[in-house]
Short mmCIF file of C-alpha atoms (C1' of nucleotides) in Angstrom, two decimals:
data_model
loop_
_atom_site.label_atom_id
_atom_site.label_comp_id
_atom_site.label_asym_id
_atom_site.label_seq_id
_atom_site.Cartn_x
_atom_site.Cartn_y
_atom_site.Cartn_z
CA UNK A 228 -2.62 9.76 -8.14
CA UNK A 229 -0.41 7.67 -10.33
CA UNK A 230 -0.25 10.20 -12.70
CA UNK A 231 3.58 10.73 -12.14
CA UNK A 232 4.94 8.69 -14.21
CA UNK A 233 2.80 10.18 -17.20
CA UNK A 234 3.86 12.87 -15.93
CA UNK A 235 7.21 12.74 -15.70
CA UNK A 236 7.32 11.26 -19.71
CA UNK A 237 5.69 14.35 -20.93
CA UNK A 238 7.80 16.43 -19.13
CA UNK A 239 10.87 14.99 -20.39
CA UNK A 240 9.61 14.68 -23.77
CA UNK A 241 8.97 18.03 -24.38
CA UNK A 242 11.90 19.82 -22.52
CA UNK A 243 14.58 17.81 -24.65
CA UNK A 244 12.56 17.91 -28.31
CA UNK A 245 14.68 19.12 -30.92
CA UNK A 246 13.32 22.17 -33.27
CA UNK A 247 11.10 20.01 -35.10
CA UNK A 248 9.20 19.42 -31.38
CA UNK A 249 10.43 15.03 -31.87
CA UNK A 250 12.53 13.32 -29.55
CA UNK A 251 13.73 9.95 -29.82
CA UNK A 252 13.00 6.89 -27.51
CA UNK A 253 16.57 6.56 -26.45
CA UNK A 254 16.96 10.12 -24.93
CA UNK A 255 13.72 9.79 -22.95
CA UNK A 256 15.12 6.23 -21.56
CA UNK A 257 18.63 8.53 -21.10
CA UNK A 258 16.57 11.27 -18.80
CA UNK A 259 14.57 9.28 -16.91
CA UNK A 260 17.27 6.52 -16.17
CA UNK A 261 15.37 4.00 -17.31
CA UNK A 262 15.08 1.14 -19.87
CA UNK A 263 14.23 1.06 -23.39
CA UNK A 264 11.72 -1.64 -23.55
CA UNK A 265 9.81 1.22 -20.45
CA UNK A 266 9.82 3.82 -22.48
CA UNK A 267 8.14 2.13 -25.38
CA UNK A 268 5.93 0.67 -23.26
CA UNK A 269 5.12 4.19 -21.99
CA UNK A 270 4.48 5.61 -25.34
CA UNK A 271 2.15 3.28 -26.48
CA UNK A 272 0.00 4.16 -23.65
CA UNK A 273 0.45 7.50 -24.25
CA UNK A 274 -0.70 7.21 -27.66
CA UNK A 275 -3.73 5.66 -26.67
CA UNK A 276 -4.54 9.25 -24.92
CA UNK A 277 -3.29 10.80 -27.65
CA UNK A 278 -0.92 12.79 -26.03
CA UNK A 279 1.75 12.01 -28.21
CA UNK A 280 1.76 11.41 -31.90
CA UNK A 281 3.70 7.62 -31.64
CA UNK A 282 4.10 5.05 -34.90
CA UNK A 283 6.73 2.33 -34.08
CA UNK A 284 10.09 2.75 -35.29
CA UNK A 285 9.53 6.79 -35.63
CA UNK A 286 10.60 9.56 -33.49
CA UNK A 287 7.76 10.98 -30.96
CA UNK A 288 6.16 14.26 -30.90
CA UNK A 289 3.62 15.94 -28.73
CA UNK A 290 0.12 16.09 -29.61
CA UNK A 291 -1.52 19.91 -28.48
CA UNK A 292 -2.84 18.16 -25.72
CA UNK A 293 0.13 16.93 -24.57
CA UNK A 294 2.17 20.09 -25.58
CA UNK A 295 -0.14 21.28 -23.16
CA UNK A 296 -0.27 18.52 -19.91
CA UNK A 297 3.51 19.18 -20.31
CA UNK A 298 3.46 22.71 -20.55
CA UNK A 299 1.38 22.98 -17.24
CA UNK A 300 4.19 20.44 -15.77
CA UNK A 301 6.80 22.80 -16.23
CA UNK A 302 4.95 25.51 -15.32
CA UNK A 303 4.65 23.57 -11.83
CA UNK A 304 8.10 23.19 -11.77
CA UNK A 305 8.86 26.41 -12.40
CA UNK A 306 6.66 27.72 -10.13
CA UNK A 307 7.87 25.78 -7.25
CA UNK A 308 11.21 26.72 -7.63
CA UNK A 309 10.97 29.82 -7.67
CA UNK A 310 8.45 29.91 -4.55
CA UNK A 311 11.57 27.60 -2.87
CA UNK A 312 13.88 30.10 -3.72
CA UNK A 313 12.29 33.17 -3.10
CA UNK A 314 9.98 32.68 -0.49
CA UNK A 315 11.54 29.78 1.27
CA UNK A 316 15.13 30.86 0.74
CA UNK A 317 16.08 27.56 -0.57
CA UNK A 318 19.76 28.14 -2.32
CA UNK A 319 20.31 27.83 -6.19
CA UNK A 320 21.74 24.59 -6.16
CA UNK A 321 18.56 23.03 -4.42
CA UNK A 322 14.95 24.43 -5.68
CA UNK A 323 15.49 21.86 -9.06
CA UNK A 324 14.95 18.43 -6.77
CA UNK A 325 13.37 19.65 -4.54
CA UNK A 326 10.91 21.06 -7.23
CA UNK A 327 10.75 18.03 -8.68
CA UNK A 328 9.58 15.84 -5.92
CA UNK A 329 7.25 18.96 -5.62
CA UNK A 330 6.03 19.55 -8.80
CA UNK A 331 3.57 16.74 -8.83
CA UNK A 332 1.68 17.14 -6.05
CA UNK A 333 0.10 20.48 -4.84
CA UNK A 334 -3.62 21.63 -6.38
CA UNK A 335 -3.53 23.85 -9.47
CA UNK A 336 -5.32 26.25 -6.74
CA UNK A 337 -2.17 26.31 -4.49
CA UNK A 338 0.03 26.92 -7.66
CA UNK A 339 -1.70 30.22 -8.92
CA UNK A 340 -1.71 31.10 -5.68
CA UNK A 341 2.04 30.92 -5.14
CA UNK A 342 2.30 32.53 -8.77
CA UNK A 343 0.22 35.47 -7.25
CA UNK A 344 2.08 35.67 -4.36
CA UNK A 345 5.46 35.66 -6.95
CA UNK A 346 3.92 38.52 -8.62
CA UNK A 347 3.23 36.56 -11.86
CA UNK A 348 7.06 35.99 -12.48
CA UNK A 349 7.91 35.20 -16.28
CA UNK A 350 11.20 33.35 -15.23
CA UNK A 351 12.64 30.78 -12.83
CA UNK A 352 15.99 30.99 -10.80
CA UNK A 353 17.76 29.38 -13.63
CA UNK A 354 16.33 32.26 -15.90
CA UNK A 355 14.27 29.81 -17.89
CA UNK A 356 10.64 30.96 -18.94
CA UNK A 357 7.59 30.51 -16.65
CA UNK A 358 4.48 29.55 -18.70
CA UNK A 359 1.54 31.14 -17.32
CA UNK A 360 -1.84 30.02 -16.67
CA UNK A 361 -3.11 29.53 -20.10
CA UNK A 362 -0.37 28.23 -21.50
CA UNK A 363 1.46 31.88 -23.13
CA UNK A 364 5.26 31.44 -22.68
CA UNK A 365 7.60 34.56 -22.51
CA UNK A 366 9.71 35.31 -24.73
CA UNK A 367 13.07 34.95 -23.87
CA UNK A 368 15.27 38.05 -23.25
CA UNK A 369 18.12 38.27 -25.96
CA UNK A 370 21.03 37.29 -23.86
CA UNK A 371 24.88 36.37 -24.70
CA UNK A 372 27.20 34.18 -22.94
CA UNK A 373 29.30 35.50 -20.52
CA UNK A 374 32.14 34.29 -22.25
CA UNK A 375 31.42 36.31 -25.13
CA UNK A 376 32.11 39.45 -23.67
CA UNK A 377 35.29 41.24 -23.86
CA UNK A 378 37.43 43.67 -21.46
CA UNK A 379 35.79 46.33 -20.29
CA UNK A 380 32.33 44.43 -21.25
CA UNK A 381 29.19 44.56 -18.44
CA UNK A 382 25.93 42.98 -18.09
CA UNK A 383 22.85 41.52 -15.88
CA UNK A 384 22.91 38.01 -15.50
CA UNK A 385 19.77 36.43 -16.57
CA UNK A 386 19.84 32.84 -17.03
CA UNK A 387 22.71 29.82 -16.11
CA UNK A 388 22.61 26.53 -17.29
CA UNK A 389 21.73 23.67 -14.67
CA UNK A 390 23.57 21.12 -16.21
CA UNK A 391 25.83 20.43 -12.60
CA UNK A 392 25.20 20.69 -9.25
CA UNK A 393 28.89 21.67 -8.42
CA UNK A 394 28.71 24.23 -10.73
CA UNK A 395 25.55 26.18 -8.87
CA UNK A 396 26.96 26.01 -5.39
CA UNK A 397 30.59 27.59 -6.84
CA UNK A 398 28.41 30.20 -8.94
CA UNK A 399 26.64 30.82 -5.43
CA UNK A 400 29.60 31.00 -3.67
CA UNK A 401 30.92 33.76 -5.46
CA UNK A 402 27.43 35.70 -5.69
CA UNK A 403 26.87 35.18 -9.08
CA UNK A 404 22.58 35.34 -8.44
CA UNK A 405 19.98 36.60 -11.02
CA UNK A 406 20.62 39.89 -11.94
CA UNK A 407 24.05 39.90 -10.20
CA UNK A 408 25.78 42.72 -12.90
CA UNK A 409 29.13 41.19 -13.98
CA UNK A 410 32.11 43.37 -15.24
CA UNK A 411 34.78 42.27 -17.28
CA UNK A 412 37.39 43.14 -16.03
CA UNK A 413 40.41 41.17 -17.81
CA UNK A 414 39.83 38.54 -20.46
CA UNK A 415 43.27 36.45 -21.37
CA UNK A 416 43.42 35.10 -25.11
CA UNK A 417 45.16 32.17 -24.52
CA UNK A 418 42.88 30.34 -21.87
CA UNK A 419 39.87 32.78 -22.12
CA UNK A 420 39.54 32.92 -18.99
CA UNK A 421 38.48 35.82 -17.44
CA UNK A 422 38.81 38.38 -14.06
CA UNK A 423 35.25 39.49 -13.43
CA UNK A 424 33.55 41.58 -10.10
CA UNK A 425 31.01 41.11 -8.92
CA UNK A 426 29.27 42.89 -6.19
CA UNK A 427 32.79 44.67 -5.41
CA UNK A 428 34.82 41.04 -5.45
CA UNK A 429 36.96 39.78 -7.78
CA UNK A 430 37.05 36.26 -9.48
CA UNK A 431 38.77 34.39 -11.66
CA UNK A 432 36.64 32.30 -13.98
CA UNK A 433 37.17 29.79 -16.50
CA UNK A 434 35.76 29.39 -20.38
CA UNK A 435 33.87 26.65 -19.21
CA UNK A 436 31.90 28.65 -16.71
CA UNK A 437 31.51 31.49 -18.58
CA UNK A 438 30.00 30.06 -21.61
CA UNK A 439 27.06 28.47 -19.05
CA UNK A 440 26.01 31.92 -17.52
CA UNK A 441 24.24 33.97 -19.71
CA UNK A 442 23.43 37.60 -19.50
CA UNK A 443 21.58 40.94 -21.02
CA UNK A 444 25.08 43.48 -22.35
CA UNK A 445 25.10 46.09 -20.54
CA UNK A 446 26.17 49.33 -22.27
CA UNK A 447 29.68 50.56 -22.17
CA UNK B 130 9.76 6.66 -3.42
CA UNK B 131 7.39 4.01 -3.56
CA UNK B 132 6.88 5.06 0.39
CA UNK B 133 4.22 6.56 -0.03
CA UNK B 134 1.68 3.63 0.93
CA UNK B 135 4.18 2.55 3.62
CA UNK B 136 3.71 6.67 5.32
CA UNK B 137 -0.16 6.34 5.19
CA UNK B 138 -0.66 3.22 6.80
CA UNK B 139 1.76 4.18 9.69
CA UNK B 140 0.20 7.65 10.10
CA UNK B 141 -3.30 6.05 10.21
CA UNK B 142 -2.10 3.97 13.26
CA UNK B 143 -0.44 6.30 15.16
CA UNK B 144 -3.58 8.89 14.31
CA UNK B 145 -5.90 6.27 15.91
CA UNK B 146 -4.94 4.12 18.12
CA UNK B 147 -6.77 3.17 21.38
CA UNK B 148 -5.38 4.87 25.06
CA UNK B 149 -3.39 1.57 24.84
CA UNK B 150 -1.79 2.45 21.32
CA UNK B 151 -3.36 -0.61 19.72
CA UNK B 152 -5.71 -0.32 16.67
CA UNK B 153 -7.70 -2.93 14.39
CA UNK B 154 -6.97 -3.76 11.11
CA UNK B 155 -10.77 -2.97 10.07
CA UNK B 156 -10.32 1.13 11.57
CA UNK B 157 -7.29 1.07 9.10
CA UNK B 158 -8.82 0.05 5.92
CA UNK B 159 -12.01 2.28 6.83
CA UNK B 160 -9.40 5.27 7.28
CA UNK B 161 -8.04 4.25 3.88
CA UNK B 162 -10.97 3.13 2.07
CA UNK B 163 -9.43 0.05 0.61
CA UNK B 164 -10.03 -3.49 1.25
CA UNK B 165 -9.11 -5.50 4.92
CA UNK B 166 -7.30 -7.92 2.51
CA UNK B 167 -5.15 -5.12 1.68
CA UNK B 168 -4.51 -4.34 4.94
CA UNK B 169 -3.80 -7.55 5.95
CA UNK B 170 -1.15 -7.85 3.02
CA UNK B 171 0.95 -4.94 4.15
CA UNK B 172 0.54 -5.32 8.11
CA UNK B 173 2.76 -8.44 6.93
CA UNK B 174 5.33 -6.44 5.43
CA UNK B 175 5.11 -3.64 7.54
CA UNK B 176 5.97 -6.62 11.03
CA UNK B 177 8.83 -7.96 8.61
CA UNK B 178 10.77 -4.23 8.67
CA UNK B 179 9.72 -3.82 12.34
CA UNK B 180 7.41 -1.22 12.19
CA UNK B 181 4.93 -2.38 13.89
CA UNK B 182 4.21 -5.83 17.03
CA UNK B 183 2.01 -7.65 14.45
CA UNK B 184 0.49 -11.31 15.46
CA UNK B 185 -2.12 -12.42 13.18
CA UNK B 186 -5.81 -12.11 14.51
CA UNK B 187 -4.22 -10.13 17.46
CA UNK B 188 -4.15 -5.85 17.53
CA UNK B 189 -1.72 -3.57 15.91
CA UNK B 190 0.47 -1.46 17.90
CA UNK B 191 3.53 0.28 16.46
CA UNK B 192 7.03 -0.43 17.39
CA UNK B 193 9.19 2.22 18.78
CA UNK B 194 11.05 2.75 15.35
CA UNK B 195 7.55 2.67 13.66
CA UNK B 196 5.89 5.16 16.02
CA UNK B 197 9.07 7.43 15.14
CA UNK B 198 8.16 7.27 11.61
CA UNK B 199 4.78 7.92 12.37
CA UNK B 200 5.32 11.13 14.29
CA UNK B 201 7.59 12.57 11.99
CA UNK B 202 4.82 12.19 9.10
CA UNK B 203 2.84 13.81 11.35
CA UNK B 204 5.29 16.49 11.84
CA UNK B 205 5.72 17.11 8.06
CA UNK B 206 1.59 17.04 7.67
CA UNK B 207 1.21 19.86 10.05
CA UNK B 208 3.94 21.81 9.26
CA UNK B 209 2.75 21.80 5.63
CA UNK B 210 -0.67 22.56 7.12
CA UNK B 211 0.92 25.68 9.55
CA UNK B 212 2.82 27.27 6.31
CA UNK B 213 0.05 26.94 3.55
CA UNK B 214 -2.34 28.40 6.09
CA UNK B 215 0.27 31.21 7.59
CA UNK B 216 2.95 31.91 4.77
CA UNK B 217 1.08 30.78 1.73
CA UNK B 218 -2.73 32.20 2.89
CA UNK B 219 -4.51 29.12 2.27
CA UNK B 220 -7.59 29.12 3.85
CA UNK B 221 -8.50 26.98 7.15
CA UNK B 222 -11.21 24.17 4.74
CA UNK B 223 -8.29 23.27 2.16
CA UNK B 224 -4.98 22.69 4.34
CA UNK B 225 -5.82 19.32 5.46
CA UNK B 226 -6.32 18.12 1.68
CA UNK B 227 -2.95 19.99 0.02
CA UNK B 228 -0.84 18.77 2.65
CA UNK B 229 -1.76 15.56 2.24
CA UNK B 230 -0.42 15.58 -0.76
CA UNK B 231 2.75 17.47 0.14
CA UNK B 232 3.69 15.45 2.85
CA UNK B 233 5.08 12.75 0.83
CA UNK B 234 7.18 14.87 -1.13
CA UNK B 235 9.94 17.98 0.08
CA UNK B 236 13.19 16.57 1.90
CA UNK B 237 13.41 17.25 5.91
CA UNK B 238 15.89 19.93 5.04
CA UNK B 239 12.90 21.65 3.13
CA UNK B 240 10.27 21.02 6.41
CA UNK B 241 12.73 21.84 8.95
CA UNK B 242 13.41 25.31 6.74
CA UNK B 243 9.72 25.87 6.83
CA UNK B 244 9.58 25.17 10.66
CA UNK B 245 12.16 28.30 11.15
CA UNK B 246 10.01 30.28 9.10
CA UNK B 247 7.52 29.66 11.21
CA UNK B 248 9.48 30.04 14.51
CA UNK B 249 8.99 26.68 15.36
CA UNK B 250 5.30 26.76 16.09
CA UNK B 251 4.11 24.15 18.64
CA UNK B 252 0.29 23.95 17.31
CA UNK B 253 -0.47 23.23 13.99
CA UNK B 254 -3.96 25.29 12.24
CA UNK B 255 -6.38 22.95 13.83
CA UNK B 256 -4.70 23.53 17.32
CA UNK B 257 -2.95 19.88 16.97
CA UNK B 258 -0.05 19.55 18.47
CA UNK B 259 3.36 19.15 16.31
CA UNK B 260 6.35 17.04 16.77
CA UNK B 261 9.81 18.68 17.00
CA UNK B 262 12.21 17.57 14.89
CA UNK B 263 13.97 14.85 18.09
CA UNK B 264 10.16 13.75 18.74
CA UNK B 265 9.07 15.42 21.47
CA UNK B 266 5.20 16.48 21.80
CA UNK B 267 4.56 19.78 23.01
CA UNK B 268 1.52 19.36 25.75
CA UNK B 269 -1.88 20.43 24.25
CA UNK B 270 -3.12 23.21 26.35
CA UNK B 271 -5.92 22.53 28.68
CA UNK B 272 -8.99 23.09 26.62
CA UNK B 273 -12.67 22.94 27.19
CA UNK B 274 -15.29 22.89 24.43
CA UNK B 275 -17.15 25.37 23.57
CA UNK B 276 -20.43 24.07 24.26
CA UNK B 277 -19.41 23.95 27.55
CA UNK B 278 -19.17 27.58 27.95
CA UNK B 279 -21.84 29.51 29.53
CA UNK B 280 -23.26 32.96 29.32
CA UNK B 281 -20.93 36.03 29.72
CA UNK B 282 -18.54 33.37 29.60
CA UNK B 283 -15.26 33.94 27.22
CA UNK B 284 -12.46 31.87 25.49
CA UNK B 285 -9.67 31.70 22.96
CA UNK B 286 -10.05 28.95 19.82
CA UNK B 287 -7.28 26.23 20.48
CA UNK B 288 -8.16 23.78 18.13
CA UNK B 289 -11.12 22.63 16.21
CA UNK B 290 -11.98 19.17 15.38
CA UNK B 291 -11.44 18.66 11.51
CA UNK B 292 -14.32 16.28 10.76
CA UNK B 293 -15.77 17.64 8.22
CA UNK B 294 -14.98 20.11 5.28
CA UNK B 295 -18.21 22.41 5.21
CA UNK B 296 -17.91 22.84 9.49
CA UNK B 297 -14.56 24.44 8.35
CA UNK B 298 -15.88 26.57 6.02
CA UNK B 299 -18.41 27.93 7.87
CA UNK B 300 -16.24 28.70 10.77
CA UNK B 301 -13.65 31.00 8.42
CA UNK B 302 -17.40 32.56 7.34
CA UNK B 303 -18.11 33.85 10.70
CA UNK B 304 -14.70 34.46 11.61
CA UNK B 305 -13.58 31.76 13.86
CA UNK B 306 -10.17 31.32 13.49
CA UNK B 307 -7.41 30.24 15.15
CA UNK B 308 -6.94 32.68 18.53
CA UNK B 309 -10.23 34.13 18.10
CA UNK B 310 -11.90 35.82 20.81
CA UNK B 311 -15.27 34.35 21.76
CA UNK B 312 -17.72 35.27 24.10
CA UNK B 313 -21.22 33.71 25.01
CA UNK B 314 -24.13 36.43 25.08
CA UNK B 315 -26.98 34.20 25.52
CA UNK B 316 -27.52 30.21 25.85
CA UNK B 317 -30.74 28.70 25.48
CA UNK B 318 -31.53 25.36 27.60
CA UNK B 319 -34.05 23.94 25.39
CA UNK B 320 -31.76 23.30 22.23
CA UNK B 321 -28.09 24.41 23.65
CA UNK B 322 -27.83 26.30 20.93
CA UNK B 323 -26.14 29.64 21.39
CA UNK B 324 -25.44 33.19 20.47
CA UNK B 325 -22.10 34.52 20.68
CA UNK B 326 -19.51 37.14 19.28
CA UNK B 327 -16.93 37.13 17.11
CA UNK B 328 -14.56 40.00 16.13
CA UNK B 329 -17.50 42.55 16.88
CA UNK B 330 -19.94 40.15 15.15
CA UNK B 331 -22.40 37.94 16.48
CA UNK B 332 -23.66 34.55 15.24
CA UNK B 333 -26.20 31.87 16.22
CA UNK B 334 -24.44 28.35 16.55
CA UNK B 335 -25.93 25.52 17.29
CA UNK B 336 -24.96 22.53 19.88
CA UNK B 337 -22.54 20.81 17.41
CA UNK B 338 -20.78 23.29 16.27
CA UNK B 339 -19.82 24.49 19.42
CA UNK B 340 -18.65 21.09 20.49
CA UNK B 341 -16.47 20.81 17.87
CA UNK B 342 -14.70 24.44 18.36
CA UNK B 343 -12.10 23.67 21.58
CA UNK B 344 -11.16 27.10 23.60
CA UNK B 345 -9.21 28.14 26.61
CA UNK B 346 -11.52 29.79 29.48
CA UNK B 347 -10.53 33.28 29.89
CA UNK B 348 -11.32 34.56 33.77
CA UNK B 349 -14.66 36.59 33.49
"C1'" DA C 213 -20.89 -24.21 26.00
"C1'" DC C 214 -22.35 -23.41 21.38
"C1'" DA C 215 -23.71 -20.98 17.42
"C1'" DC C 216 -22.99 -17.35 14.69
"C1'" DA C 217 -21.75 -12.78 13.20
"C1'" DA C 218 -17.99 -9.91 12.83
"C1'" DA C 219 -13.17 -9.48 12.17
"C1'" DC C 220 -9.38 -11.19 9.95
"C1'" DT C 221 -6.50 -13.95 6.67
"C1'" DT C 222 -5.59 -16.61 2.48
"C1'" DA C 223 -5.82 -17.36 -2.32
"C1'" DA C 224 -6.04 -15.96 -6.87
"C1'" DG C 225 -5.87 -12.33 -9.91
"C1'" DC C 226 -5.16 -7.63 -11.98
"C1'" DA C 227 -2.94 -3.13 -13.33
"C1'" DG C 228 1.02 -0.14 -13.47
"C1'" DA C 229 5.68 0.50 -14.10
"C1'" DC C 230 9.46 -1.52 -14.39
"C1'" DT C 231 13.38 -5.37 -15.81
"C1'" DT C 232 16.35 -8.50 -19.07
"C1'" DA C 233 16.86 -11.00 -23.18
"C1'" DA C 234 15.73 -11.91 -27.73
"C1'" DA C 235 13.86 -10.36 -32.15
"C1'" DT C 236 13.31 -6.92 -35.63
"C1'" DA C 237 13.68 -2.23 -38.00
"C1'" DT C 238 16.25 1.47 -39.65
"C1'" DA C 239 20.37 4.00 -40.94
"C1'" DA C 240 24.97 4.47 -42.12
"C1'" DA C 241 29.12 2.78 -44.39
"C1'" DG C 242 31.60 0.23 -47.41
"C1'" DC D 54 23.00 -2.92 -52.29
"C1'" DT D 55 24.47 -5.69 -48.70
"C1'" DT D 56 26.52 -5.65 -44.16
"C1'" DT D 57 26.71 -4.05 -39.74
"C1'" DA D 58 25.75 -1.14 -35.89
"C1'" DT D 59 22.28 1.15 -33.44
"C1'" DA D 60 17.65 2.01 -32.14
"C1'" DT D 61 13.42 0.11 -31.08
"C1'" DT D 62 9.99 -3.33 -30.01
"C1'" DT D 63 8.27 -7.80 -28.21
"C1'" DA D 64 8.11 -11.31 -24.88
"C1'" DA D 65 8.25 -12.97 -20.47
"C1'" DG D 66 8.75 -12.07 -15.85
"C1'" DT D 67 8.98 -9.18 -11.23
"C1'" DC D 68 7.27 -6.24 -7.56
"C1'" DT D 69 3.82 -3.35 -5.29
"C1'" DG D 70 -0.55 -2.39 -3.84
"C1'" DC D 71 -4.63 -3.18 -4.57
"C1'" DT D 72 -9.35 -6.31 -5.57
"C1'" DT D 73 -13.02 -10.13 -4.74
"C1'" DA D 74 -14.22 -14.42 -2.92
"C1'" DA D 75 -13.67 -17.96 0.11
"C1'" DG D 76 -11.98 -19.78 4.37
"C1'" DT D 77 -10.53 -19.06 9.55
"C1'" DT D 78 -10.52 -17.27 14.06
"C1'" DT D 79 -12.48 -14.80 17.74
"C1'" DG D 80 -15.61 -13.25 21.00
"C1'" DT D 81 -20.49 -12.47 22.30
"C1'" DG D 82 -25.13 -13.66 23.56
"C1'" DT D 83 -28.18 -16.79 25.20
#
DNA sequence: ACACAAACTTAAGCAGACTTAAATATAAAG
DNA sequence: CTTTATATTTAAGTCTGCTTAAGTTTGTGT
């Protein structure tokens, strides 16, 4: 049972690799708020299962298997929040910790069944891809940010970032949900901040929220 | 959230101690299968936050703050146990093991969300009783084995004693589930074995499985 | 009342997952 | 190409929850 902490390594490792699939000791210390001297500790052990590729001194990268422990992590995750969400009712702003005290525990058994009872959802709350029992991950939709569109401009929203707390419980507030439909309704060049509606209300939104919701254009 | 250890050892107690609400450290580390040494080790640290009235060589009884702990693990345990079996459709046999594991984890906004789902259910789906949320204990029901049923004789399934995995699986087999309807067509003397009917079914149990299935007499 | 088995505690030690502090590699900049 | 800053590793130590082995206490049976 003391996975977790494995756990919680591979997880972190592969959700913050660059595009070359290596991530460097320091940002896994960063994410998991711990210290250096852990983390290397960590990877040597992980080595040794050869879950990771690991040579002192160089950057990390997942070996299939552990592309593949971590993949099923997320998955988990995923799962769970959307179960919290859906099912449970959970708001937005909660299903990620609650997932994540979650996410380890639970039988692989309870988490297909949770999937089933999702319908076999390809994305979580946050929009972000779902990867399904044998390890297939869909494709992302093509999406924008919100702050790319202009006056007059509509479309589904699909994914936000989770990168605040704050931020979910205001985009909540104001019924911004997956697959709310925003319109554009005013876009001001100096600020670029916009007037959008959204399930007949008005708002007035900064850049800075804008660029973190993303959604499918609608056409005009 | 190194708790975890802390939760099980308190549950254990409160699960079985004596009509006086003492137990002995050797029933713990049987429950736990670890060592008495261990348990030894953390009755010490469990007396030094007041959990428990620990004098060496003497019985274990938990403290009033420590028996509050204890109940509301037991609360989370068969809430998790109620919504897996009721929201979730896991079946009777693997409850007991998945919320084990859950227990630990989900915050008591998460559990007391569940409970509403649930409509605040007093009985839990192996008829034990669960905690409300301030402590209090709903009253089992006044229940009689089954075994002590005889012909022509009828009753509702209250609870079922948990001891052992495969008992559980039969019972979903032949239909005995919680609130089932069971009546006793024919007993026989020499073995106390008995025929009865389920849901328009009927089945030959033997003496120990009906004294493990707990009903309430219905009036002939 | 005494002996002895069973129950319990103490002591020493180990593994996992951390910490801080010091040592060493690597990379970036002059 | 050397200096310096940053990233990483090593070393030594802590804390938790266990283990086995050895030593105590308790209570039971005759």
């Amino acid at each position: 049972m003391k996975n977790i902490s494995k756990e919680d390594y591979l997880s972190v490792i592969y959700k913050n690799s660059d595009d070359n699939k290596e991530i460097k000791a320091n940002l896994i210390a960063e994410k998991l708020l711990i210290s250096n001297a852990a983390v290397t500790d960590m990877l040597r052990k992980l080595s040794k299962e050869a879950l990771i590729d690991y040579k002192p001194y160089k950057s990390i990268k997942l070996t299939e298997s552990g592309e593949n422990y971590a993949k099923n992590m997320v998955r988990r995750h995923r799962i769970w929040e959307l179960f919290l969400h859906q099912v449970v009712g959970l708001p937005w702003d909660k299903v990620h910790d609650e997932a994540e005290k979650l996410e380890h525990s639970g039988s692989d058994e309870l988490i297909n069944r949770m999937e089933e009872m999702l319908n076999f959802p390809e994305f979580d709350p946050h929009g972000d891809p779902i990867p399904s029992k044998d390890g297939a991950i869909p494709k992302q939709r093509t999406t924008v940010s919100l702050s790319t569109l202009v006056e007059n401009d509509s479309g589904v929203v699909i994914r936000v970032n989770d990168f605040n707390k704050s931020f979910l419980i205001y985009l909540a507030q104001i019924g911004i949900e997956l697959n709310s439909i925003i319109e554009v309704k005013e876009k001001r060049s100096f600020d670029n901040s916009m007037l959008i509606s959204v399930s007949q209300k008005e708002w007035n939104i900064s850049e800075t929220l804008a660029e973190n919701v993303f959604v499918e254009k609608l056409k005009a």
